[in-house]
Coordinates of C-alpha atoms and ligand atoms in Angstrom, one line a residue:
M231 CA 175.0 -18.7 -12.0
S232 CA 176.2 -21.8 -13.8
K233 CA 173.8 -24.3 -15.3
E234 CA 174.9 -26.8 -12.7
A235 CA 174.3 -24.4 -9.9
K236 CA 170.8 -23.6 -11.2
K237 CA 169.9 -27.2 -11.4
T238 CA 171.2 -27.7 -7.8
R239 CA 169.2 -24.8 -6.7
R240 CA 166.0 -26.1 -8.3
T241 CA 166.5 -29.4 -6.6
A242 CA 166.9 -27.7 -3.3
V243 CA 163.7 -25.7 -3.8
W244 CA 161.8 -28.8 -4.7
R245 CA 163.2 -30.6 -1.7
L246 CA 162.3 -27.8 0.6
G247 CA 158.7 -27.8 -0.8
A248 CA 158.4 -31.5 -0.4
L249 CA 159.8 -31.5 3.1
G250 CA 157.4 -28.6 3.9
A251 CA 154.5 -30.6 2.6
L252 CA 155.6 -33.6 4.6
S253 CA 155.8 -31.3 7.7
G254 CA 152.2 -30.2 7.0
L255 CA 151.0 -33.7 6.7
L256 CA 152.6 -34.7 10.0
A257 CA 151.2 -31.6 11.6
G258 CA 147.7 -32.5 10.4
Y259 CA 148.1 -36.1 11.4
S260 CA 149.3 -35.2 14.9
A261 CA 146.4 -32.7 15.2
L262 CA 143.8 -35.3 14.3
A263 CA 145.4 -37.9 16.6
T264 CA 145.5 -35.5 19.5
A265 CA 141.9 -34.5 18.9
E266 CA 140.9 -38.1 18.8
L267 CA 142.5 -38.8 22.2
V268 CA 141.1 -35.7 23.8
S269 CA 137.6 -36.5 22.5
V270 CA 137.7 -39.6 24.6
A271 CA 137.6 -37.4 27.7
V272 CA 135.0 -35.1 26.2
R273 CA 132.7 -37.3 24.0
A274 CA 133.3 -39.1 20.7
E275 CA 131.0 -36.7 18.8
S276 CA 133.3 -33.8 19.7
S277 CA 136.2 -35.0 17.5
P278 CA 136.6 -32.4 14.7
V279 CA 136.1 -34.8 11.7
I280 CA 132.9 -36.0 13.2
A281 CA 131.7 -32.5 14.1
V282 CA 132.6 -31.1 10.7
G283 CA 131.1 -34.1 9.0
G284 CA 127.9 -33.6 11.0
A285 CA 127.8 -30.0 10.1
A286 CA 128.4 -30.9 6.4
I287 CA 125.5 -33.4 6.5
D288 CA 123.2 -30.7 7.9
R289 CA 124.2 -28.2 5.3
T290 CA 124.2 -30.6 2.3
P291 CA 121.4 -29.7 -0.1
A292 CA 118.7 -32.3 -0.1
A293 CA 119.4 -33.2 -3.7
V294 CA 123.1 -33.9 -3.0
K295 CA 122.3 -35.9 0.1
D296 CA 119.8 -37.9 -1.8
W297 CA 122.3 -38.6 -4.5
A298 CA 124.9 -39.6 -1.9
I299 CA 122.5 -42.1 -0.3
R300 CA 121.7 -43.5 -3.7
Q301 CA 125.3 -43.6 -4.8
F302 CA 126.9 -44.9 -1.6
G303 CA 124.0 -46.3 0.3
T304 CA 124.9 -47.0 3.9
N305 CA 128.5 -46.2 3.1
D306 CA 127.6 -42.6 2.6
K307 CA 129.0 -41.6 5.9
L308 CA 132.3 -43.4 5.3
V309 CA 132.6 -41.7 1.9
L310 CA 131.9 -38.3 3.6
Q311 CA 134.6 -38.9 6.2
L312 CA 137.1 -40.0 3.6
G313 CA 136.2 -36.9 1.6
I314 CA 136.9 -34.7 4.6
L315 CA 140.2 -36.4 5.2
A316 CA 141.2 -36.0 1.6
V317 CA 140.5 -32.2 1.8
L318 CA 142.4 -32.0 5.0
T319 CA 145.3 -33.8 3.5
L320 CA 145.5 -31.3 0.6
L321 CA 145.2 -28.4 2.9
A322 CA 147.9 -29.7 5.2
I323 CA 150.2 -30.2 2.3
A324 CA 149.5 -26.6 1.1
L325 CA 150.0 -25.2 4.6
G326 CA 153.2 -27.1 5.1
A327 CA 154.6 -25.8 1.8
L328 CA 153.5 -22.3 2.7
A329 CA 155.2 -22.6 6.1
T330 CA 158.6 -23.0 4.5
R331 CA 158.3 -19.4 3.3
Y332 CA 156.1 -18.0 6.0
R333 CA 156.6 -20.1 9.1
R334 CA 154.2 -18.3 11.3
V335 CA 151.5 -18.2 8.7
G336 CA 151.6 -21.9 8.3
S337 CA 151.1 -22.5 12.0
A338 CA 148.4 -19.9 12.1
G339 CA 146.6 -21.8 9.3
V340 CA 146.6 -24.9 11.4
L341 CA 145.2 -23.0 14.4
L342 CA 142.5 -21.6 12.1
F343 CA 141.4 -25.1 11.3
G344 CA 141.2 -25.7 15.0
V345 CA 138.9 -22.8 15.3
V346 CA 136.7 -24.2 12.5
G347 CA 136.6 -27.6 14.2
A348 CA 135.8 -26.1 17.6
F349 CA 133.1 -24.0 16.1
A350 CA 131.6 -27.0 14.3
A351 CA 131.8 -29.1 17.5
T352 CA 130.1 -26.6 19.8
S353 CA 127.4 -25.7 17.3
R354 CA 126.2 -29.3 16.8
P355 CA 122.6 -29.6 17.9
D356 CA 123.5 -32.2 20.5
S357 CA 126.4 -30.1 21.9
T358 CA 125.6 -29.0 25.4
S359 CA 129.0 -27.9 26.6
A360 CA 131.8 -25.7 25.4
T361 CA 134.2 -28.5 26.3
D362 CA 133.2 -29.9 22.9
A363 CA 135.8 -27.4 21.5
L364 CA 138.6 -29.0 23.4
P365 CA 139.6 -31.8 21.0
S366 CA 139.9 -29.3 18.1
V367 CA 141.8 -26.7 20.1
A368 CA 144.2 -29.2 21.6
G369 CA 144.8 -30.9 18.2
A370 CA 145.4 -27.5 16.5
V371 CA 147.9 -26.4 19.2
V372 CA 149.9 -29.6 18.8
G373 CA 149.7 -29.5 15.0
A374 CA 150.7 -25.8 14.8
G375 CA 153.6 -26.3 17.3
L376 CA 154.8 -29.4 15.4
L377 CA 154.7 -27.6 12.0
Y378 CA 156.6 -24.6 13.5
Y379 CA 159.2 -26.9 14.9
L380 CA 159.7 -29.0 11.8
V381 CA 159.9 -26.1 9.4
G382 CA 162.3 -24.6 11.9
R383 CA 164.5 -27.6 11.2
L384 CA 164.2 -27.0 7.5
Q385 CA 165.3 -23.3 7.9
H386 CA 168.0 -24.2 10.4
G387 CA 170.8 -23.3 8.0
K388 CA 169.0 -20.1 7.0
R389 CA 168.9 -18.9 10.5
S390 CA 172.5 -19.8 11.1
A391 CA 173.4 -18.0 8.0
R392 CA 171.3 -15.1 9.0
A393 CA 173.0 -14.9 12.3
Q394 CA 176.3 -14.6 10.6
E395 CA 175.2 -12.6 7.6
P396 CA 172.8 -10.0 9.0
Q397 CA 173.3 -7.9 5.8
E398 CA 171.4 -10.5 3.8
P399 CA 168.3 -11.1 5.9
D400 CA 166.3 -12.3 2.9
Q401 CA 168.5 -15.0 1.7
T402 CA 166.7 -18.2 2.2
A403 CA 167.9 -21.7 2.6
E404 CA 167.1 -22.7 -1.0
Q405 CA 169.2 -19.8 -2.2
R406 CA 172.3 -21.2 -0.7
P407 CA 172.1 -24.8 -1.8
V408 CA 175.7 -25.5 -1.6
Q409 CA 176.6 -25.0 2.0
A410 CA 179.7 -27.0 2.5
R411 CA 178.6 -28.9 5.5
D412 CA 175.4 -30.5 6.4
Q413 CA 174.6 -29.3 9.8
A414 CA 172.6 -32.4 10.4
D415 CA 176.0 -34.0 11.0
E416 CA 176.7 -31.9 14.0
A417 CA 176.6 -33.9 17.2
A418 CA 174.2 -31.4 18.7
P419 CA 171.8 -30.4 16.0
A420 CA 170.3 -27.6 18.0
K421 CA 173.6 -26.0 18.3
G422 CA 174.7 -26.8 14.8
A423 CA 173.7 -23.4 13.7
T424 CA 176.1 -21.5 15.8
T425 CA 178.9 -24.0 15.4
S426 CA 178.6 -24.2 11.7
P427 CA 182.0 -24.1 10.3
D428 CA 180.9 -22.8 7.0
A429 CA 179.6 -19.3 7.6
T430 CA 180.2 -18.0 4.1
P431 CA 178.8 -20.4 1.6
S432 CA 179.1 -19.3 -2.0
P433 CA 176.3 -20.2 -4.4
D434 CA 178.7 -21.3 -6.9
A435 CA 181.1 -23.2 -4.7
T436 CA 181.6 -26.8 -5.5
P437 CA 180.2 -29.3 -3.1
S438 CA 182.7 -30.2 -0.5
P439 CA 183.3 -33.9 0.1
D440 CA 180.9 -34.0 3.0
A441 CA 180.6 -36.9 5.4
T442 CA 176.9 -37.0 4.6
P443 CA 176.4 -38.3 1.1
S444 CA 174.2 -35.4 0.3
R445 CA 173.8 -35.7 -3.5
D446 CA 174.0 -32.1 -4.4
G447 CA 175.7 -31.0 -1.4
E448 CA 172.6 -28.9 -0.6
A449 CA 172.4 -28.1 3.0
G450 CA 171.1 -25.4 5.1
W451 CA 168.8 -27.5 7.1
D452 CA 169.0 -29.6 10.2
R453 CA 168.6 -32.9 8.6
R454 CA 169.0 -35.1 11.6
G455 CA 166.8 -32.8 13.7
F456 CA 164.1 -33.0 11.1
I457 CA 164.3 -36.7 10.6
V458 CA 164.3 -37.4 14.4
A459 CA 161.4 -35.0 15.0
A460 CA 159.4 -36.2 12.0
T461 CA 159.8 -39.8 12.9
A462 CA 159.0 -39.2 16.5
A463 CA 155.9 -37.2 15.6
A464 CA 154.7 -39.9 13.2
A465 CA 155.2 -42.6 15.8
A466 CA 153.7 -40.6 18.6
S467 CA 150.7 -39.6 16.5
T468 CA 150.0 -43.1 15.5
G469 CA 150.1 -44.3 19.1
V470 CA 148.0 -41.4 20.4
G471 CA 145.5 -41.8 17.5
L472 CA 145.2 -45.6 17.9
L473 CA 144.7 -45.2 21.6
G474 CA 142.0 -42.6 21.1
R475 CA 140.3 -44.7 18.5
S476 CA 140.2 -47.8 20.7
L477 CA 139.1 -45.9 23.8
N478 CA 136.3 -44.2 21.8
G479 CA 135.4 -47.5 20.3
A480 CA 135.2 -49.0 23.8
G481 CA 133.0 -46.2 24.9
G482 CA 129.4 -46.5 25.9
Q483 CA 130.1 -49.5 28.2
D484 CA 127.2 -48.4 30.5
A485 CA 124.9 -48.3 27.5
I486 CA 126.0 -51.7 26.3
A487 CA 125.6 -53.2 29.8
S488 CA 122.2 -51.6 30.2
R489 CA 121.2 -53.2 26.9
N490 CA 122.5 -56.6 27.9
R491 CA 120.5 -56.5 31.1
I492 CA 117.2 -56.0 29.3
K493 CA 114.7 -58.8 29.2
L494 CA 111.8 -57.9 27.0
P495 CA 108.6 -59.1 28.7
A496 CA 106.0 -61.1 26.8
P497 CA 103.7 -58.6 25.0
E498 CA 100.1 -58.2 26.3
S499 CA 99.1 -58.3 22.7
A500 CA 101.2 -60.6 20.5
A501 CA 101.5 -60.1 16.8
P502 CA 98.8 -61.9 14.9
P503 CA 100.2 -65.2 13.7
T504 CA 101.8 -64.7 10.3
P505 CA 100.0 -66.9 7.7
K506 CA 102.2 -69.7 6.4
G507 CA 101.8 -68.5 2.9
A508 CA 103.2 -65.1 3.6
A509 CA 106.6 -66.3 2.7
L510 CA 106.9 -67.7 -0.8
R511 CA 109.4 -70.4 -1.5
V512 CA 111.0 -68.6 -4.3
K513 CA 114.8 -68.2 -4.6
D514 CA 116.2 -64.7 -4.3
V515 CA 113.0 -63.0 -3.2
S516 CA 113.5 -60.7 -0.1
P517 CA 112.8 -62.7 3.0
F518 CA 109.4 -61.8 4.5
M519 CA 111.0 -60.8 7.8
T520 CA 114.2 -58.7 7.5
S521 CA 116.8 -59.6 10.1
N522 CA 118.3 -56.8 12.3
Q523 CA 121.6 -57.5 10.5
D524 CA 120.1 -56.9 7.1
F525 CA 117.8 -54.1 8.0
Y526 CA 118.7 -50.9 6.1
R527 CA 120.0 -48.0 8.1
V528 CA 119.5 -44.3 7.2
D529 CA 120.3 -41.5 9.6
T530 CA 122.6 -38.5 10.0
A531 CA 124.6 -39.8 12.9
L532 CA 128.3 -40.2 12.2
V533 CA 128.7 -41.7 15.6
V534 CA 125.9 -44.1 16.6
P535 CA 124.5 -42.7 19.9
K536 CA 125.0 -45.1 22.8
V537 CA 122.3 -44.3 25.2
D538 CA 122.2 -45.8 28.7
A539 CA 118.7 -47.1 29.2
T540 CA 119.0 -46.7 32.9
S541 CA 119.3 -43.0 32.8
W542 CA 117.2 -42.5 29.6
R543 CA 114.0 -40.5 30.0
L544 CA 111.3 -39.5 27.5
R545 CA 109.5 -36.2 28.1
I546 CA 106.1 -35.5 26.6
H547 CA 105.0 -31.9 26.6
G548 CA 103.6 -29.1 24.5
K549 CA 100.3 -27.7 23.1
G550 CA 97.2 -29.4 24.6
V551 CA 99.2 -31.6 26.9
A552 CA 97.1 -31.5 30.1
R553 CA 99.5 -33.6 32.1
E554 CA 103.1 -33.4 31.1
K555 CA 104.9 -36.7 31.6
T556 CA 108.5 -38.0 31.8
V557 CA 108.8 -41.7 31.6
S558 CA 111.8 -44.0 32.2
F559 CA 112.6 -47.2 30.3
A560 CA 111.6 -49.3 33.3
E561 CA 108.2 -47.6 33.3
L562 CA 107.7 -48.3 29.6
L563 CA 108.5 -51.9 30.2
R564 CA 105.8 -52.1 32.8
M565 CA 103.2 -50.7 30.5
P566 CA 101.1 -53.0 28.3
L567 CA 103.3 -53.9 25.4
I568 CA 102.1 -54.8 21.9
E569 CA 104.0 -56.7 19.2
R570 CA 103.5 -56.0 15.5
N571 CA 105.1 -56.7 12.2
I572 CA 105.5 -53.4 10.4
T573 CA 107.3 -52.6 7.2
L574 CA 109.4 -49.4 7.4
A575 CA 110.5 -47.6 4.3
C576 CA 112.8 -44.6 3.6
V577 CA 111.7 -41.7 1.5
S578 CA 115.1 -41.7 -0.1
N579 CA 114.4 -45.1 -1.6
E580 CA 114.3 -44.8 -5.3
V581 CA 112.1 -47.1 -7.4
G582 CA 113.5 -50.6 -7.0
G583 CA 115.8 -49.5 -4.2
P584 CA 116.8 -51.3 -1.0
Y585 CA 115.7 -48.9 1.8
V586 CA 112.7 -50.9 2.9
G587 CA 112.5 -53.7 5.5
N588 CA 110.0 -55.6 7.5
A589 CA 110.5 -56.3 11.2
R590 CA 108.6 -57.5 14.3
W591 CA 108.5 -54.6 16.7
I592 CA 107.6 -54.7 20.3
G593 CA 106.6 -51.5 22.2
V594 CA 104.1 -49.2 23.8
R595 CA 101.2 -47.8 21.9
L596 CA 102.1 -44.2 21.5
A597 CA 98.4 -43.2 21.5
D598 CA 98.0 -44.8 25.0
L599 CA 100.8 -42.6 26.3
L600 CA 99.5 -39.5 24.6
E601 CA 96.0 -40.1 26.0
Q602 CA 97.4 -40.4 29.5
C603 CA 98.9 -37.0 29.0
G604 CA 95.5 -35.7 28.0
V605 CA 96.4 -35.2 24.3
K606 CA 93.5 -35.1 21.8
P607 CA 93.8 -35.4 18.1
P608 CA 92.7 -32.4 16.0
S609 CA 89.5 -34.3 15.0
K610 CA 88.5 -34.4 18.7
G611 CA 89.3 -30.7 19.2
G612 CA 93.0 -31.0 20.1
P613 CA 95.0 -27.9 19.4
A614 CA 98.2 -29.7 18.2
D615 CA 98.3 -31.2 14.7
Q616 CA 102.0 -32.1 14.7
L617 CA 103.9 -34.4 17.0
V618 CA 107.6 -33.5 17.0
A619 CA 110.0 -36.2 18.2
R620 CA 113.5 -35.2 19.2
S621 CA 116.4 -37.6 19.5
V622 CA 119.5 -37.4 21.7
D623 CA 121.5 -36.4 18.6
G624 CA 119.3 -33.4 17.9
M625 CA 117.2 -34.9 15.1
T626 CA 113.7 -33.7 14.9
I627 CA 110.9 -35.6 13.1
G628 CA 107.3 -34.5 12.8
S629 CA 104.3 -36.7 12.4
P630 CA 100.6 -35.8 12.1
V631 CA 99.0 -36.2 15.6
E632 CA 95.8 -37.4 13.7
D633 CA 97.7 -40.4 12.2
V634 CA 99.4 -41.4 15.4
M635 CA 96.1 -41.4 17.3
D636 CA 93.7 -42.8 14.6
G637 CA 93.9 -46.4 15.9
R638 CA 96.9 -47.6 13.9
D639 CA 99.7 -49.3 15.8
A640 CA 102.0 -46.3 16.1
L641 CA 104.7 -47.5 18.5
L642 CA 107.3 -46.4 20.9
A643 CA 109.3 -49.4 20.0
L644 CA 111.6 -51.0 22.6
G645 CA 112.4 -54.2 20.6
M646 CA 113.1 -55.4 17.1
N647 CA 112.8 -59.0 16.0
G648 CA 112.9 -60.3 19.6
Q649 CA 115.9 -58.2 20.7
P650 CA 116.2 -54.9 22.4
L651 CA 116.7 -52.3 19.6
P652 CA 120.2 -52.5 18.1
F653 CA 122.1 -49.2 18.8
A654 CA 122.1 -48.4 15.1
H655 CA 118.3 -48.7 15.0
G656 CA 117.5 -46.4 17.9
F657 CA 118.3 -48.1 21.3
P658 CA 116.7 -47.7 23.8
V659 CA 113.5 -46.4 22.2
R660 CA 112.3 -45.3 18.7
M661 CA 109.1 -44.5 17.0
V662 CA 107.5 -46.6 14.3
V663 CA 104.3 -45.6 12.6
P664 CA 102.7 -47.8 10.0
G665 CA 102.0 -46.0 6.7
L666 CA 104.5 -43.1 7.1
Y667 CA 108.0 -42.8 5.7
G668 CA 110.7 -43.0 8.3
F669 CA 111.7 -39.3 8.1
V670 CA 108.2 -38.3 9.2
S671 CA 107.7 -41.0 11.9
A672 CA 110.5 -43.3 12.9
C673 CA 112.7 -41.1 15.2
K674 CA 115.5 -43.2 16.7
W675 CA 117.2 -42.5 20.0
I676 CA 114.1 -40.5 20.9
E677 CA 114.1 -38.5 24.1
D678 CA 111.4 -35.8 23.7
I679 CA 108.0 -35.5 22.2
E680 CA 106.5 -32.1 21.7
L681 CA 102.9 -31.5 20.7
T682 CA 102.8 -28.5 18.3
T683 CA 101.4 -27.4 15.0
F684 CA 102.7 -27.7 11.4
D685 CA 102.4 -23.9 11.2
D686 CA 104.6 -23.4 14.2
Y687 CA 107.5 -25.7 13.7
D688 CA 109.5 -27.2 10.8
P689 CA 111.5 -30.3 11.8
Y690 CA 114.9 -31.2 10.4
W691 CA 114.0 -32.6 7.0
V692 CA 111.3 -30.1 6.3
K693 CA 113.9 -27.3 6.8
R694 CA 115.8 -29.1 4.0
D695 CA 113.0 -29.1 1.4
W696 CA 111.4 -32.4 2.2
A697 CA 107.6 -32.6 2.7
R698 CA 105.8 -31.9 5.9
K699 CA 103.6 -34.9 5.4
A700 CA 104.6 -38.0 3.7
P701 CA 102.3 -41.1 3.6
I702 CA 103.9 -44.1 2.0
K703 CA 103.4 -44.4 -1.8
T704 CA 102.3 -47.7 -3.1
Q705 CA 105.4 -49.5 -4.5
S706 CA 106.5 -52.8 -5.9
R707 CA 109.9 -54.2 -6.6
I708 CA 111.3 -57.0 -8.7
D709 CA 113.9 -58.9 -6.6
T710 CA 114.5 -61.6 -9.2
P711 CA 115.7 -61.9 -11.9
K712 CA 118.4 -59.4 -11.3
P713 CA 119.1 -56.8 -14.1
F714 CA 121.2 -58.3 -16.9
A715 CA 120.4 -61.8 -15.8
R716 CA 120.8 -64.4 -18.7
P717 CA 118.2 -67.2 -18.2
K718 CA 117.9 -69.9 -20.8
A719 CA 115.1 -69.7 -23.5
G720 CA 112.2 -72.1 -22.9
S721 CA 112.9 -72.3 -19.2
T722 CA 110.3 -71.0 -16.7
V723 CA 111.8 -67.9 -15.1
M724 CA 110.3 -67.0 -11.7
V725 CA 109.8 -63.2 -11.6
A726 CA 109.3 -62.3 -8.0
G727 CA 109.6 -59.6 -5.4
V728 CA 107.8 -57.5 -2.8
A729 CA 105.1 -54.8 -2.9
W730 CA 104.1 -52.5 -0.1
A731 CA 101.4 -49.9 0.7
Q732 CA 101.5 -49.8 4.5
H733 CA 98.3 -49.3 6.3
R734 CA 96.3 -49.7 3.1
G735 CA 97.4 -53.1 2.1
I736 CA 98.3 -54.6 -1.3
D737 CA 95.5 -56.2 -3.3
K738 CA 97.0 -56.8 -6.7
V739 CA 100.4 -57.1 -8.4
E740 CA 100.8 -57.2 -12.1
V741 CA 103.7 -58.0 -14.4
R742 CA 104.3 -57.0 -18.0
V743 CA 106.8 -58.4 -20.4
D744 CA 108.0 -55.7 -22.8
D745 CA 104.9 -53.8 -24.1
G746 CA 102.6 -56.8 -23.6
A747 CA 99.5 -57.0 -21.6
W748 CA 99.6 -56.7 -17.8
Q749 CA 99.3 -60.2 -16.2
Q750 CA 98.3 -60.9 -12.7
A751 CA 101.1 -62.2 -10.4
D752 CA 100.5 -64.6 -7.6
L753 CA 100.3 -62.8 -4.3
A754 CA 101.6 -64.4 -1.1
A755 CA 99.2 -64.5 1.8
E756 CA 98.8 -61.1 3.5
D757 CA 100.2 -60.9 7.0
T758 CA 98.7 -57.5 7.9
R759 CA 98.0 -54.4 5.8
D760 CA 101.0 -52.8 7.6
T761 CA 103.5 -55.3 6.1
W762 CA 104.8 -55.8 2.6
R763 CA 103.6 -58.6 0.5
Q764 CA 105.7 -61.0 -1.6
W765 CA 104.5 -61.9 -5.2
S766 CA 105.7 -64.2 -7.9
F767 CA 105.0 -64.7 -11.6
P768 CA 106.2 -67.7 -13.5
W769 CA 107.2 -66.7 -17.0
K770 CA 108.1 -68.9 -20.0
A771 CA 111.1 -67.1 -21.2
T772 CA 111.4 -66.5 -24.9
S773 CA 114.8 -65.6 -26.4
G774 CA 116.0 -62.1 -26.8
G775 CA 116.2 -59.0 -24.7
H776 CA 113.2 -58.3 -22.5
T777 CA 112.0 -55.7 -20.1
L778 CA 110.0 -56.9 -17.1
T779 CA 107.9 -54.3 -15.3
V780 CA 105.8 -54.6 -12.2
R781 CA 103.0 -52.5 -10.7
A782 CA 100.8 -52.9 -7.6
T783 CA 97.3 -51.9 -6.6
D784 CA 96.5 -51.0 -3.0
R785 CA 93.3 -51.8 -1.1
T786 CA 91.8 -48.4 -1.9
G787 CA 91.8 -49.6 -5.5
E788 CA 94.5 -47.2 -6.6
T789 CA 97.1 -48.6 -9.0
Q790 CA 100.7 -47.4 -8.5
T791 CA 101.3 -44.5 -10.9
Q792 CA 103.7 -44.8 -13.8
K793 CA 104.7 -41.2 -13.3
R794 CA 108.4 -41.2 -12.3
T795 CA 109.2 -38.7 -9.6
R796 CA 112.3 -38.0 -7.6
T797 CA 112.5 -39.0 -4.0
I798 CA 112.4 -35.4 -2.9
P799 CA 110.1 -34.1 -1.5
D800 CA 107.8 -37.0 -0.6
G801 CA 109.0 -40.2 -2.1
A802 CA 109.7 -41.7 -5.5
S803 CA 106.9 -43.0 -7.7
G804 CA 107.0 -45.0 -10.9
W805 CA 107.2 -48.6 -12.0
H806 CA 110.2 -50.8 -11.4
S807 CA 111.6 -52.5 -14.5
V808 CA 114.4 -55.0 -15.0
V809 CA 116.1 -55.7 -18.3
I810 CA 117.3 -59.2 -19.0
T811 CA 118.6 -61.2 -21.9
V812 CA 117.2 -64.7 -22.6
D813 CA 119.8 -66.9 -24.4
Ligands
MTE998 N1 117.6 -39.8 15.3 C1 117.3 -40.1 14.1 N2 116.2 -40.8 13.8 C2 115.9 -41.1 12.5 C3 116.7 -40.7 11.4 C4 117.9 -39.9 11.8 O1 118.6 -39.4 10.9 N3 118.1 -39.6 13.1 N4 116.4 -41.0 10.1 C5 115.1 -41.4 9.8 C6 114.9 -42.0 8.5 S1 115.1 -40.9 7.2 C7 114.5 -43.3 8.4 S2 114.1 -43.9 6.8 C8 114.5 -44.2 9.5 C9 115.4 -45.4 9.2 O2 115.4 -46.3 10.3 P1 116.5 -47.4 10.3 O3 117.8 -46.8 10.2 O4 116.3 -48.2 11.6 O5 116.1 -48.3 9.2 O6 115.0 -43.6 10.7 C10 114.5 -42.3 10.9 N5 114.8 -41.9 12.2
MO999 MO1 114.4 -42.0 5.4

C-alpha cells in the first residue's frame, strides 16, 4: 500500500471512530431525554440519573460523603449529578466507538445501562411500583435503536460492498477508504447501497473527482443519511428533554397549592419574647435569626419531595404504643401549637463550618402526641428507647425516646419563621429536637413514627457508621474577621461570632490572641438555652500575623474541648481559629 493510501486509510479509521463516538453521545443523549420525558408520567425520582445518584449517595462511604459535603456544601448533589453525566458521556463515547466494529454489542451496551437504571430506580427505598423502571427502559430502547441506526449509516458502504463482494465478508468500511463515489450523494440514501455504481473499489485507486468534496475521497458510509439522522436525533432529544424537564419542574402543583392554602393559626404558646440584646450590632456576625432563604440544607434527596398536605398522614405505631394513631395535617393544625426558637446543627459541620442555623419553629409537641398514643419513656417503664422517624423519601432517623419526652420542646414542626415549612426543609411536617444533631432528630417530610429499641433497629446514618446517639457538642465560631483579613494596626477589630450548646445553654465565650491568655468575650443576651448566642470581643490590633481562637463554656460548666475530632461519628470537636494579618 502506498504511503498516501496508508495515510488515507488512517484518516478514515479516525473518522469512523469519531463518528462512532458521536453516535454514542447522541444515543446517550436521546436515552436520557426520553427517560426524562417518561419520568414525568411515572415520577420525577424514577429518572435514571436521579435513581443512580440516589443509589450512589446511599452507597457512598461516610467519609467520602462527609468530604463531599465539606467540599461542595449544598452543591454536593449538583456535583454528583455532573459526575454521573461525565461518566455516562465517557461510556457513551466508548460504546459508540465500539459499535462501529460490533454494532450489536454497542446497542446491547446501551440496553445494559437501561437495566442498571431500571434496577436503581426500582430498588430506591421510596419506590413502590415497578413502573419506576419505565423511564430507564424506554430511554435505553430509544438509545440502543438510535445507535444501531446511526452506526448502520456509517457501515452503509460496507454492507453494499459486502452484498457485492461476498467473498470478502470481513472487509470493513475503513479498509476501503477510496470508494469512488460517496453514496451520501445518492438521491435515496437507503437505496444507495444497492445502486452504488462503484462495486469494486480498489484500495489504491486514486480518488475520483466526486461531486462531494470529500477530502480524501473516503467513502463507504451514508453521509447524508447519517447527518440527517444525527441532526434529527439531536434536535428531537433536545425538544423531548426540555419538555420533560419543564414538566417535571412544574410537577407537584397539588403540593404547591396545598402549601399556599395553609394559614398557620396563632400558637397557644408563643415563643418567649427574644431579649433585645440577643442580637449584637456588630457587622458580619451571623444574624440571630436565620432566614428560610439562608438556612443550610443537608439531605440525601436529589429531588425535593413535594408532598400534598391534604393527603399527607403521619402514622404512630410500634413497641408500647397502646393506641396507634394516624393524624392528618388538618388534625395537627387543630392541636395546641407551640412556637419556639431552636438552633439546628448538622453533624457534618466541621469546626467553624456553616451548617448551623437558628429559626422560629411552630408545631405540635411531639411528647403530647406520643402520650395520646400511650407511649411511656424508658424511665417510666416504656419498652421502646428509640423513636424512628421515616420520611416519604425513605430516610430513617432515630432519636432517644427519653430525650423526646423529657420535657424539652421536641416538635413536629409545621412552620418555620412564620411560613409553612419550605419544601426543601420538610413540608408539610418535620421533626425538630433541641439539643440533638439533625441526623438523629430532624426528619424532614416525615410520614411515620415507629417506637422501637436501639438494639432492634439501625436507622439510615447508623448503618453508615454514624453514631446511634448524638447530642450536640458545645461549639463556637468566629464569623468576623474572616480568615486572611487585613485590618489596620492600632484600630479596634471586632472579633465576633456565635456559640451554641443547645438545651444546655452557653455561659461563657473566651478569645485568645496567638498564645496569649484567654480573655472573656462579651455575650449577647440569651434568648433560650435552645438557641445559639452571639458574642463579641473588641481587640486592639497590633501589627503582624495573628491567630485568633475562640472557645465556649456551656451551663454544665464544661469548656469546649481543644481535641480535634472528625465529624464522623458524632460531630466535630476542637477550637475554631482564624489567621489574619494586621498591616
Ligand atoms: N428526610 C430527610 N430528613 C432529614 C435528612 C435527610 O437526608 N432526609 N437529613 C437530616 C440532617 S443530616 C440534617 S442536619 C437536617 C437538616 O435540616 P435542614 O436541611 O432543614 O437544615 O435534616 C435532617 N433530616
Ligand atoms: Mo446533618
